[in-house]
Amino acid sequence: MSTFNAVLARNAAGLSTADRQAAHSVAFSHYNNLSAQLPLDRTTGQLVAGGIRQQAEQCFENIRSIVESIYHSMDDVVRITIFLRDIADLATVNAVYATFFPVYVPALTAVAVHDLPLGALLQVEALLSNGEGTIPNAPQAGDLIKLARNTDSAPCSALSTQTVAFSHYNNLTAQLPVNPHTGVLVEGGIEEQAAQCLRNIKAILNSIDVPFDDIVKINLYLTDLADLPAVDAVYSTFFPDSAIARSHAYFPARSVIPAQALPLAARIQIEAVVSHGDGTPPQAVEDRHGIVIRTGRSADVPQDKLATQSVAFSHYNHISALLPVSAHDGKVVAGGIAAQTRQCLEHLQNITQSIEHSLADVVKVNICLTRLADLPLVDAVYRDYFPSATPARRIIGVASLPAGADIQIDAVLANAEGTAPRN
């Protein structure tokens, strides 16, 4: 019997999919990563008839089908991410969402994007706990407890939990620039909004006694990429947050994701994934202490002074967003979308190899495209790197990307060896 976690890719019987290059669910250690679900009718494989309510119901029904097919329940969902074509549809989607989570509510992110596959009005993805773990034939650590927690020091919502911890990770609800005392957007411009998002994240972490520098991945949703320099100026005042982090120049892995619109007409929304060294009971004491954050950088991949290429904690590696730019001159590679896709995936392969892993360890891939019509060309290259179509996947259309690129890719990797204490 193996004593190591295994990547476990599964598909729900009878569930149609528009993405032939991805598994419905990819489990590793104590998490299941689900591919984003479109509102496809199970029997026809076509978009369900009707408007936003019918499409939302179908997306969540598809998620429930996947969850139940792997012997879990919707109460095991840790995070839900909703991508919309029109932010005005969010109220209707929220009403549907609430029927699938009538008591417990997971961490939540909602964002409008430029386009979605098949012209769908929305797409929904889920991150699921996996209490049995993925060591073959060997349940891990018993029935782990999910910890859902809120604080009045950050904005509260009946639709989401501020932070949901399971095993060695905390997943935070995406934070808008809302003053928790007034419940409205802060006054001022992008600098004030960025600072408020980060203060809200810090308040949540303070409430659960987790240091700010335990953040391993940040997703920045921006309605205007021209705001990024101003956001970065604020961001660099929050990271690094401690003397130890400053001595190592530690920044979390990061992805900047263009949004068409955000709730409350905000200009920015920030989502965080946080390490949780204490774990969640009933993990044994020896499993809960001394796990370290381990960073990785490849000299063959362009560097970002505000993001670490690979941040590993426990059994996962989080990879920053990768653009199709050359490590030699920082320019987007020539040759169209196929060449750009190959460059992104070469960067991903170089990073994984630099930390002594391979692309077979990838459990989730997230792709942003400026033209969804390019997806067949992207997939033709993608198959060279992922011939078994194992990773879960998410694809969204965006209006533009940094550096004028046409594609951006980030990923989550399995980390079978974990991150044990170092001498």
Tab-separated table of C-alpha atoms in Angstrom:
chain	number	residue	atom	x	y	z
A	1	MET	CA	0.000	0.000	0.000
A	2	SER	CA	1.313	3.453	-0.912
A	3	THR	CA	1.991	5.871	1.941
A	4	PHE	CA	1.842	8.895	-0.360
A	5	ASN	CA	-1.122	10.934	-1.518
A	6	ALA	CA	-2.196	10.275	-5.094
A	7	VAL	CA	-3.823	12.555	-7.666
A	8	LEU	CA	-7.348	11.208	-8.121
A	9	ALA	CA	-9.251	12.489	-11.181
A	10	ARG	CA	-12.909	11.515	-11.491
A	11	ASN	CA	-15.904	12.197	-13.722
A	12	ALA	CA	-19.559	11.969	-12.763
A	13	ALA	CA	-21.419	9.387	-14.836
A	14	GLY	CA	-23.955	10.890	-17.199
A	15	LEU	CA	-22.873	14.499	-16.668
A	16	SER	CA	-22.233	16.361	-19.901
A	17	THR	CA	-19.222	18.635	-20.198
A	18	ALA	CA	-18.156	21.303	-22.653
A	19	ASP	CA	-14.516	20.863	-21.654
A	20	ARG	CA	-13.051	17.596	-22.921
A	21	GLN	CA	-9.615	18.578	-21.632
A	22	ALA	CA	-10.533	18.442	-17.930
A	23	ALA	CA	-11.780	16.080	-15.257
A	24	HIS	CA	-14.919	16.973	-13.310
A	25	SER	CA	-13.114	16.569	-9.971
A	26	VAL	CA	-9.459	16.181	-9.051
A	27	ALA	CA	-8.770	15.197	-5.461
A	28	PHE	CA	-5.429	15.386	-3.739
A	29	SER	CA	-4.843	15.004	-0.022
A	30	HIS	CA	-7.689	16.799	1.782
A	31	TYR	CA	-9.198	18.816	-1.077
A	32	ASN	CA	-11.220	18.152	-4.212
A	33	ASN	CA	-10.761	20.684	-7.018
A	34	LEU	CA	-13.804	20.880	-9.297
A	35	SER	CA	-13.792	22.133	-12.863
A	36	ALA	CA	-15.951	25.197	-13.451
A	37	GLN	CA	-19.466	24.136	-14.410
A	38	LEU	CA	-21.478	25.635	-17.232
A	39	PRO	CA	-25.286	25.438	-17.320
A	40	LEU	CA	-25.389	22.353	-19.542
A	41	ASP	CA	-28.386	20.044	-19.585
A	42	ARG	CA	-27.285	16.574	-18.428
A	43	THR	CA	-29.029	14.760	-21.227
A	44	THR	CA	-28.515	17.041	-24.248
A	45	GLY	CA	-25.135	18.573	-23.398
A	46	GLN	CA	-26.521	21.923	-24.562
A	47	LEU	CA	-27.117	25.127	-22.637
A	48	VAL	CA	-30.300	24.749	-20.633
A	49	ALA	CA	-33.285	26.691	-21.958
A	50	GLY	CA	-34.339	29.822	-20.116
A	51	GLY	CA	-32.618	32.783	-18.565
A	52	ILE	CA	-30.262	33.448	-15.703
A	53	ARG	CA	-32.337	31.646	-13.061
A	54	GLN	CA	-32.529	28.424	-15.066
A	55	GLN	CA	-28.838	28.594	-15.934
A	56	ALA	CA	-27.883	29.188	-12.303
A	57	GLU	CA	-30.010	26.242	-11.156
A	58	GLN	CA	-28.343	24.013	-13.746
A	59	CYS	CA	-24.811	25.052	-12.726
A	60	PHE	CA	-25.471	24.231	-9.085
A	61	GLU	CA	-27.262	20.993	-9.977
A	62	ASN	CA	-24.203	19.963	-11.988
A	63	ILE	CA	-21.940	20.744	-9.045
A	64	ARG	CA	-24.189	18.737	-6.739
A	65	SER	CA	-24.080	15.810	-9.158
A	66	ILE	CA	-20.266	15.818	-9.097
A	67	VAL	CA	-20.145	16.209	-5.322
A	68	GLU	CA	-22.560	13.346	-4.723
A	69	SER	CA	-20.837	11.133	-7.306
A	70	ILE	CA	-17.706	11.160	-5.112
A	71	TYR	CA	-19.718	10.435	-1.944
A	72	HIS	CA	-19.712	13.957	-0.549
A	73	SER	CA	-22.411	16.527	0.174
A	74	MET	CA	-22.840	20.229	-0.524
A	75	ASP	CA	-21.919	20.918	3.104
A	76	ASP	CA	-18.390	19.809	2.150
A	77	VAL	CA	-18.018	22.755	-0.246
A	78	VAL	CA	-15.378	25.143	1.089
A	79	ARG	CA	-15.509	27.831	-1.611
A	80	ILE	CA	-17.863	28.798	-4.432
A	81	THR	CA	-16.780	31.108	-7.259
A	82	ILE	CA	-19.435	32.594	-9.536
A	83	PHE	CA	-18.502	34.109	-12.901
A	84	LEU	CA	-21.237	36.191	-14.545
A	85	ARG	CA	-21.629	37.909	-17.884
A	86	ASP	CA	-23.750	40.654	-16.264
A	87	ILE	CA	-23.236	41.720	-12.657
A	88	ALA	CA	-26.905	42.822	-12.585
A	89	ASP	CA	-27.810	39.103	-12.587
A	90	LEU	CA	-26.107	38.535	-9.249
A	91	ALA	CA	-29.234	39.021	-7.119
A	92	THR	CA	-31.061	36.305	-9.070
A	93	VAL	CA	-28.066	33.967	-8.871
A	94	ASN	CA	-27.750	34.593	-5.142
A	95	ALA	CA	-31.374	33.590	-4.627
A	96	VAL	CA	-30.683	30.274	-6.387
A	97	TYR	CA	-27.388	29.798	-4.537
A	98	ALA	CA	-29.166	30.189	-1.195
A	99	THR	CA	-31.430	27.210	-1.956
A	100	PHE	CA	-28.374	24.944	-2.314
A	101	PHE	CA	-26.799	26.214	0.929
A	102	PRO	CA	-29.768	26.769	3.261
A	103	VAL	CA	-27.784	26.558	6.523
A	104	TYR	CA	-24.021	26.424	6.080
A	105	VAL	CA	-22.625	28.924	3.556
A	106	PRO	CA	-19.101	28.548	2.087
A	107	ALA	CA	-16.559	31.226	1.280
A	108	LEU	CA	-17.761	33.053	-1.827
A	109	THR	CA	-16.415	35.028	-4.770
A	110	ALA	CA	-18.609	36.698	-7.397
A	111	VAL	CA	-17.322	38.581	-10.428
A	112	ALA	CA	-18.546	39.588	-13.863
A	113	VAL	CA	-16.210	38.805	-16.753
A	114	HIS	CA	-16.117	39.747	-20.417
A	115	ASP	CA	-17.157	36.380	-21.822
A	116	LEU	CA	-17.847	32.744	-20.909
A	117	PRO	CA	-17.648	29.522	-22.934
A	118	LEU	CA	-20.642	28.729	-25.174
A	119	GLY	CA	-22.060	32.201	-24.499
A	120	ALA	CA	-23.325	31.098	-21.082
A	121	LEU	CA	-24.671	33.721	-18.706
A	122	LEU	CA	-22.710	32.268	-15.786
A	123	GLN	CA	-20.227	29.610	-14.746
A	124	VAL	CA	-19.745	28.248	-11.227
A	125	GLU	CA	-16.817	26.422	-9.673
A	126	ALA	CA	-16.371	24.790	-6.296
A	127	LEU	CA	-13.573	23.721	-3.968
A	128	LEU	CA	-14.512	20.746	-1.834
A	129	SER	CA	-13.064	19.237	1.315
A	130	ASN	CA	-11.849	15.634	1.183
A	131	GLY	CA	-11.786	14.258	4.709
A	132	GLU	CA	-10.690	10.781	3.676
A	133	GLY	CA	-7.565	12.083	1.954
A	134	THR	CA	-6.001	10.403	-1.077
A	135	ILE	CA	-3.491	7.903	0.257
A	136	PRO	CA	-4.752	4.770	-1.534
A	137	ASN	CA	-6.872	2.588	0.779
A	138	ALA	CA	-5.852	4.603	3.834
A	139	PRO	CA	-8.166	7.226	5.367
A	140	GLN	CA	-6.113	10.158	6.631
A	141	ALA	CA	-6.440	11.874	9.995
A	142	GLY	CA	-9.972	10.684	10.654
A	143	ASP	CA	-13.017	12.890	10.154
A	144	LEU	CA	-11.489	16.336	9.902
A	145	ILE	CA	-13.611	19.227	11.098
A	146	LYS	CA	-14.475	22.170	8.895
A	147	LEU	CA	-14.148	25.494	10.743
A	148	ALA	CA	-16.415	28.270	9.439
A	149	ARG	CA	-15.776	31.590	11.156
A	150	ASN	CA	-16.786	35.267	10.984
A	151	THR	CA	-15.770	38.480	12.709
A	152	ASP	CA	-17.599	41.808	13.028
A	153	SER	CA	-14.301	43.520	12.215
A	154	ALA	CA	-14.799	42.690	8.520
A	155	PRO	CA	-17.873	42.860	6.268
A	156	CYS	CA	-20.391	40.109	7.018
A	157	SER	CA	-22.890	38.526	4.634
A	158	ALA	CA	-25.672	36.013	5.109
A	159	LEU	CA	-24.566	34.445	1.829
A	160	SER	CA	-20.990	33.600	2.763
A	161	THR	CA	-18.623	32.713	5.578
A	162	GLN	CA	-15.601	34.994	5.867
A	163	THR	CA	-13.155	32.144	6.331
A	164	VAL	CA	-13.611	28.397	5.985
A	165	ALA	CA	-10.731	26.256	7.241
A	166	PHE	CA	-10.233	22.617	6.469
A	167	SER	CA	-7.095	20.664	7.222
A	168	HIS	CA	-4.125	22.966	6.577
A	169	TYR	CA	-5.817	25.740	4.589
A	170	ASN	CA	-8.112	28.707	5.232
A	171	ASN	CA	-10.158	29.928	2.268
A	172	LEU	CA	-11.394	33.500	2.575
A	173	THR	CA	-14.437	35.069	0.965
A	174	ALA	CA	-13.307	37.640	-1.622
A	175	GLN	CA	-13.151	41.029	0.044
A	176	LEU	CA	-14.683	44.147	-1.445
A	177	PRO	CA	-13.596	47.639	-0.345
A	178	VAL	CA	-16.452	47.861	2.119
A	179	ASN	CA	-16.193	49.580	5.478
A	180	PRO	CA	-17.351	46.932	7.979
A	181	HIS	CA	-18.909	49.568	10.238
A	182	THR	CA	-21.027	51.282	7.574
A	183	GLY	CA	-21.473	48.417	5.116
A	184	VAL	CA	-20.783	50.685	2.134
A	185	LEU	CA	-17.829	51.252	-0.170
A	186	VAL	CA	-15.096	53.410	1.286
A	187	GLU	CA	-14.734	56.909	-0.075
A	188	GLY	CA	-11.849	57.688	-2.382
A	189	GLY	CA	-10.206	56.127	-5.388
A	190	ILE	CA	-8.455	52.901	-6.206
A	191	GLU	CA	-5.779	53.353	-3.526
A	192	GLU	CA	-8.381	53.652	-0.782
A	193	GLN	CA	-10.343	50.714	-2.160
A	194	ALA	CA	-7.264	48.474	-2.386
A	195	ALA	CA	-6.251	49.358	1.168
A	196	GLN	CA	-9.736	48.590	2.507
A	197	CYS	CA	-9.798	45.168	0.832
A	198	LEU	CA	-6.467	44.305	2.420
A	199	ARG	CA	-7.511	45.679	5.819
A	200	ASN	CA	-10.604	43.467	5.694
A	201	ILE	CA	-8.456	40.426	4.950
A	202	LYS	CA	-6.117	41.336	7.788
A	203	ALA	CA	-9.034	41.750	10.201
A	204	ILE	CA	-10.346	38.282	9.331
A	205	LEU	CA	-6.918	36.727	9.852
A	206	ASN	CA	-6.408	38.577	13.122
A	207	SER	CA	-9.731	37.182	14.349
A	208	ILE	CA	-8.469	33.610	13.886
A	209	ASP	CA	-4.930	34.334	15.126
A	210	VAL	CA	-3.323	33.759	11.741
A	211	PRO	CA	-0.473	36.070	10.626
A	212	PHE	CA	-0.918	38.075	7.422
A	213	ASP	CA	2.233	36.512	5.994
A	214	ASP	CA	0.579	33.082	6.134
A	215	ILE	CA	-1.246	34.036	2.920
A	216	VAL	CA	-0.022	31.754	0.137
A	217	LYS	CA	-2.115	32.994	-2.819
A	218	ILE	CA	-3.793	36.281	-3.712
A	219	ASN	CA	-6.236	36.840	-6.575
A	220	LEU	CA	-6.728	40.478	-7.529
A	221	TYR	CA	-9.882	41.223	-9.540
A	222	LEU	CA	-9.603	44.627	-11.223
A	223	THR	CA	-12.130	46.405	-13.420
A	224	ASP	CA	-9.348	48.495	-14.988
A	225	LEU	CA	-5.841	47.120	-15.500
A	226	ALA	CA	-4.583	50.708	-15.645
A	227	ASP	CA	-5.212	50.761	-11.869
A	228	LEU	CA	-2.617	48.049	-11.229
A	229	PRO	CA	0.381	50.347	-10.538
A	230	ALA	CA	-1.632	52.243	-7.921
A	231	VAL	CA	-2.831	48.953	-6.407
A	232	ASP	CA	0.745	47.660	-6.321
A	233	ALA	CA	1.889	50.739	-4.437
A	234	VAL	CA	-0.675	49.973	-1.726
A	235	TYR	CA	-0.063	46.219	-1.895
A	236	SER	CA	3.637	46.640	-1.157
A	237	THR	CA	2.792	48.439	2.110
A	238	PHE	CA	0.951	45.314	3.347
A	239	PHE	CA	3.449	42.699	2.124
A	240	PRO	CA	5.754	41.597	3.618
A	241	ASP	CA	4.118	42.085	6.997
A	242	SER	CA	6.650	40.657	9.466
A	243	ALA	CA	10.371	40.914	10.062
A	244	ILE	CA	10.869	37.283	9.055
A	245	ALA	CA	8.895	37.754	5.842
A	246	ARG	CA	10.791	40.954	5.057
A	247	SER	CA	14.121	39.210	5.571
A	248	HIS	CA	13.081	36.670	2.936
A	249	ALA	CA	11.294	39.246	0.717
A	250	TYR	CA	8.251	36.979	0.877
A	251	PHE	CA	5.214	37.748	-1.258
A	252	PRO	CA	2.365	35.297	-1.873
A	253	ALA	CA	1.764	33.789	-5.284
A	254	ARG	CA	-0.549	36.155	-7.158
A	255	SER	CA	-2.899	36.380	-10.129
A	256	VAL	CA	-4.342	39.597	-11.553
A	257	ILE	CA	-7.691	38.856	-13.181
A	258	PRO	CA	-9.501	41.498	-15.249
A	259	ALA	CA	-13.153	41.895	-14.278
A	260	GLN	CA	-15.909	43.387	-16.375
A	261	ALA	CA	-17.696	44.496	-13.206
A	262	LEU	CA	-17.733	43.773	-9.485
A	263	PRO	CA	-20.463	43.801	-6.814
A	264	LEU	CA	-21.392	47.277	-5.528
A	265	ALA	CA	-19.597	48.785	-8.543
A	266	ALA	CA	-16.284	48.325	-6.739
A	267	ARG	CA	-13.077	48.776	-8.708
A	268	ILE	CA	-11.220	45.962	-6.939
A	269	GLN	CA	-11.897	42.720	-5.077
A	270	ILE	CA	-9.250	40.577	-3.402
A	271	GLU	CA	-9.390	36.870	-2.625
A	272	ALA	CA	-6.911	35.071	-0.362
A	273	VAL	CA	-5.896	31.479	0.305
A	274	VAL	CA	-4.139	31.123	3.641
A	275	SER	CA	-1.990	28.435	5.220
A	276	HIS	CA	-3.287	26.966	8.465
A	277	GLY	CA	-0.452	25.403	10.396
A	278	ASP	CA	-2.662	24.284	13.254
A	279	GLY	CA	-4.800	22.219	10.928
A	280	THR	CA	-8.364	21.363	11.866
A	281	PRO	CA	-9.179	18.727	14.510
A	282	PRO	CA	-8.851	15.850	14.998
A	283	GLN	CA	-5.425	15.983	13.322
A	284	ALA	CA	-2.724	14.699	15.636
A	285	VAL	CA	-0.468	17.215	17.346
A	286	GLU	CA	2.580	16.064	15.409
A	287	ASP	CA	0.718	16.878	12.166
A	288	ARG	CA	-0.244	20.383	13.247
A	289	HIS	CA	2.976	22.138	14.130
A	290	GLY	CA	6.032	23.292	12.288
A	291	ILE	CA	4.764	23.068	8.721
A	292	VAL	CA	6.549	25.736	6.696
A	293	ILE	CA	5.772	27.868	3.673
A	294	ARG	CA	8.247	26.987	0.943
A	295	THR	CA	8.862	29.307	-1.986
A	296	GLY	CA	10.227	28.451	-5.407
A	297	ARG	CA	11.577	30.469	-8.326
A	298	SER	CA	12.886	29.416	-11.708
A	299	ALA	CA	15.486	31.581	-13.454
A	300	ASP	CA	13.962	30.505	-16.772
A	301	VAL	CA	10.648	32.211	-15.981
A	302	PRO	CA	10.067	35.997	-15.755
A	303	GLN	CA	10.248	37.329	-12.199
A	304	ASP	CA	7.679	39.559	-10.509
A	305	LYS	CA	8.965	41.524	-7.540
A	306	LEU	CA	5.507	41.457	-5.926
A	307	ALA	CA	4.758	37.753	-6.398
A	308	THR	CA	6.498	34.464	-5.758
A	309	GLN	CA	6.292	32.005	-8.651
A	310	SER	CA	5.500	28.976	-6.492
A	311	VAL	CA	4.355	28.908	-2.873
A	312	ALA	CA	4.026	25.477	-1.277
A	313	PHE	CA	2.378	24.737	2.022
A	314	SER	CA	1.554	21.266	3.298
A	315	HIS	CA	0.350	19.229	0.295
A	316	TYR	CA	-0.257	21.988	-2.264
A	317	ASN	CA	1.800	24.351	-4.441
A	318	HIS	CA	0.187	27.578	-5.653
A	319	ILE	CA	1.518	29.025	-8.905
A	320	SER	CA	1.335	32.728	-9.808
A	321	ALA	CA	-0.334	33.791	-13.040
A	322	LEU	CA	1.927	33.203	-16.030
A	323	LEU	CA	1.970	35.439	-19.079
A	324	PRO	CA	3.421	34.464	-22.484
A	325	VAL	CA	6.451	36.706	-22.149
A	326	SER	CA	10.066	35.791	-22.742
A	327	ALA	CA	12.327	35.544	-19.718
A	328	HIS	CA	15.036	37.210	-21.803
A	329	ASP	CA	13.362	40.451	-22.889
A	330	GLY	CA	10.020	40.508	-21.037
A	331	LYS	CA	8.066	40.830	-24.282
A	332	VAL	CA	5.084	38.781	-25.435
A	333	VAL	CA	6.308	36.021	-27.733
A	334	ALA	CA	5.535	36.264	-31.433
A	335	GLY	CA	3.485	33.703	-33.297
A	336	GLY	CA	-0.108	34.158	-32.207
A	337	ILE	CA	-2.208	32.345	-29.640
A	338	ALA	CA	-0.601	28.933	-30.164
A	339	ALA	CA	2.872	30.330	-29.461
A	340	GLN	CA	1.565	32.299	-26.477
A	341	THR	CA	-0.109	29.208	-25.033
A	342	ARG	CA	3.052	27.171	-25.442
A	343	GLN	CA	5.095	29.872	-23.719
A	344	CYS	CA	2.742	29.944	-20.712
A	345	LEU	CA	2.847	26.166	-20.412
A	346	GLU	CA	6.639	26.110	-20.815
A	347	HIS	CA	6.820	28.567	-17.917
A	348	LEU	CA	4.552	26.290	-15.875
A	349	GLN	CA	6.670	23.270	-16.738
A	350	ASN	CA	9.900	25.082	-15.852
A	351	ILE	CA	8.516	26.139	-12.473
A	352	THR	CA	7.262	22.650	-11.640
A	353	GLN	CA	10.580	21.088	-12.640
A	354	SER	CA	12.540	23.672	-10.639
A	355	ILE	CA	10.754	22.474	-7.489
A	356	GLU	CA	11.310	18.831	-8.445
A	357	HIS	CA	7.788	18.197	-9.625
A	358	SER	CA	6.184	17.482	-12.996
A	359	LEU	CA	3.040	18.503	-14.855
A	360	ALA	CA	1.482	15.221	-13.714
A	361	ASP	CA	1.222	16.909	-10.300
A	362	VAL	CA	-1.043	19.698	-11.603
A	363	VAL	CA	-4.548	19.397	-10.134
A	364	LYS	CA	-6.138	22.648	-11.392
A	365	VAL	CA	-5.482	25.013	-14.318
A	366	ASN	CA	-7.085	28.450	-14.685
A	367	ILE	CA	-7.045	30.106	-18.107
A	368	CYS	CA	-7.901	33.695	-19.066
A	369	LEU	CA	-8.370	34.372	-22.801
A	370	THR	CA	-9.015	37.624	-24.603
A	371	ARG	CA	-10.804	35.641	-27.362
A	372	LEU	CA	-12.666	32.502	-26.380
A	373	ALA	CA	-12.832	31.646	-30.075
A	374	ASP	CA	-9.121	30.832	-29.738
A	375	LEU	CA	-9.847	27.930	-27.377
A	376	PRO	CA	-9.484	25.162	-30.026
A	377	LEU	CA	-6.001	26.492	-30.834
A	378	VAL	CA	-5.186	26.669	-27.135
A	379	ASP	CA	-6.374	23.102	-26.599
A	380	ALA	CA	-4.277	21.789	-29.466
A	381	VAL	CA	-1.180	22.987	-27.582
A	382	TYR	CA	-2.584	22.142	-24.139
A	383	ARG	CA	-2.893	18.465	-25.084
A	384	ASP	CA	0.868	18.296	-25.646
A	385	TYR	CA	1.385	19.133	-21.960
A	386	PHE	CA	-1.670	17.413	-20.451
A	387	PRO	CA	-2.386	14.437	-22.739
A	388	SER	CA	-4.523	12.660	-20.150
A	389	ALA	CA	-6.732	15.731	-19.521
A	390	THR	CA	-6.353	15.126	-15.799
A	391	PRO	CA	-6.365	18.598	-14.206
A	392	ALA	CA	-9.616	20.330	-13.340
A	393	ARG	CA	-9.942	23.508	-15.374
A	394	ARG	CA	-11.560	26.942	-15.518
A	395	ILE	CA	-11.756	29.134	-18.629
A	396	ILE	CA	-12.982	32.730	-18.721
A	397	GLY	CA	-12.946	35.467	-21.339
A	398	VAL	CA	-11.424	38.821	-20.413
A	399	ALA	CA	-11.284	42.125	-22.270
A	400	SER	CA	-7.513	42.527	-21.900
A	401	LEU	CA	-4.487	41.138	-20.089
A	402	PRO	CA	-1.234	42.616	-18.753
A	403	ALA	CA	1.485	43.228	-21.363
A	404	GLY	CA	-1.120	42.998	-24.125
A	405	ALA	CA	-1.103	39.211	-23.913
A	406	ASP	CA	-3.938	37.076	-25.257
A	407	ILE	CA	-3.690	34.333	-22.607
A	408	GLN	CA	-2.790	33.977	-18.943
A	409	ILE	CA	-2.516	30.711	-17.007
A	410	ASP	CA	-2.159	29.903	-13.321
A	411	ALA	CA	-2.246	26.534	-11.609
A	412	VAL	CA	-2.395	24.531	-8.406
A	413	LEU	CA	-0.008	21.602	-7.946
A	414	ALA	CA	-0.062	18.575	-5.698
A	415	ASN	CA	2.815	18.385	-3.217
A	416	ALA	CA	2.998	14.772	-2.064
A	417	GLU	CA	5.997	15.274	0.190
A	418	GLY	CA	4.321	18.126	2.071
A	419	THR	CA	6.365	20.892	3.665
A	420	ALA	CA	7.929	19.472	6.802
A	421	PRO	CA	9.904	21.646	9.224
A	422	ARG	CA	13.420	22.548	8.180
A	423	ASN	CA	16.432	22.640	10.475
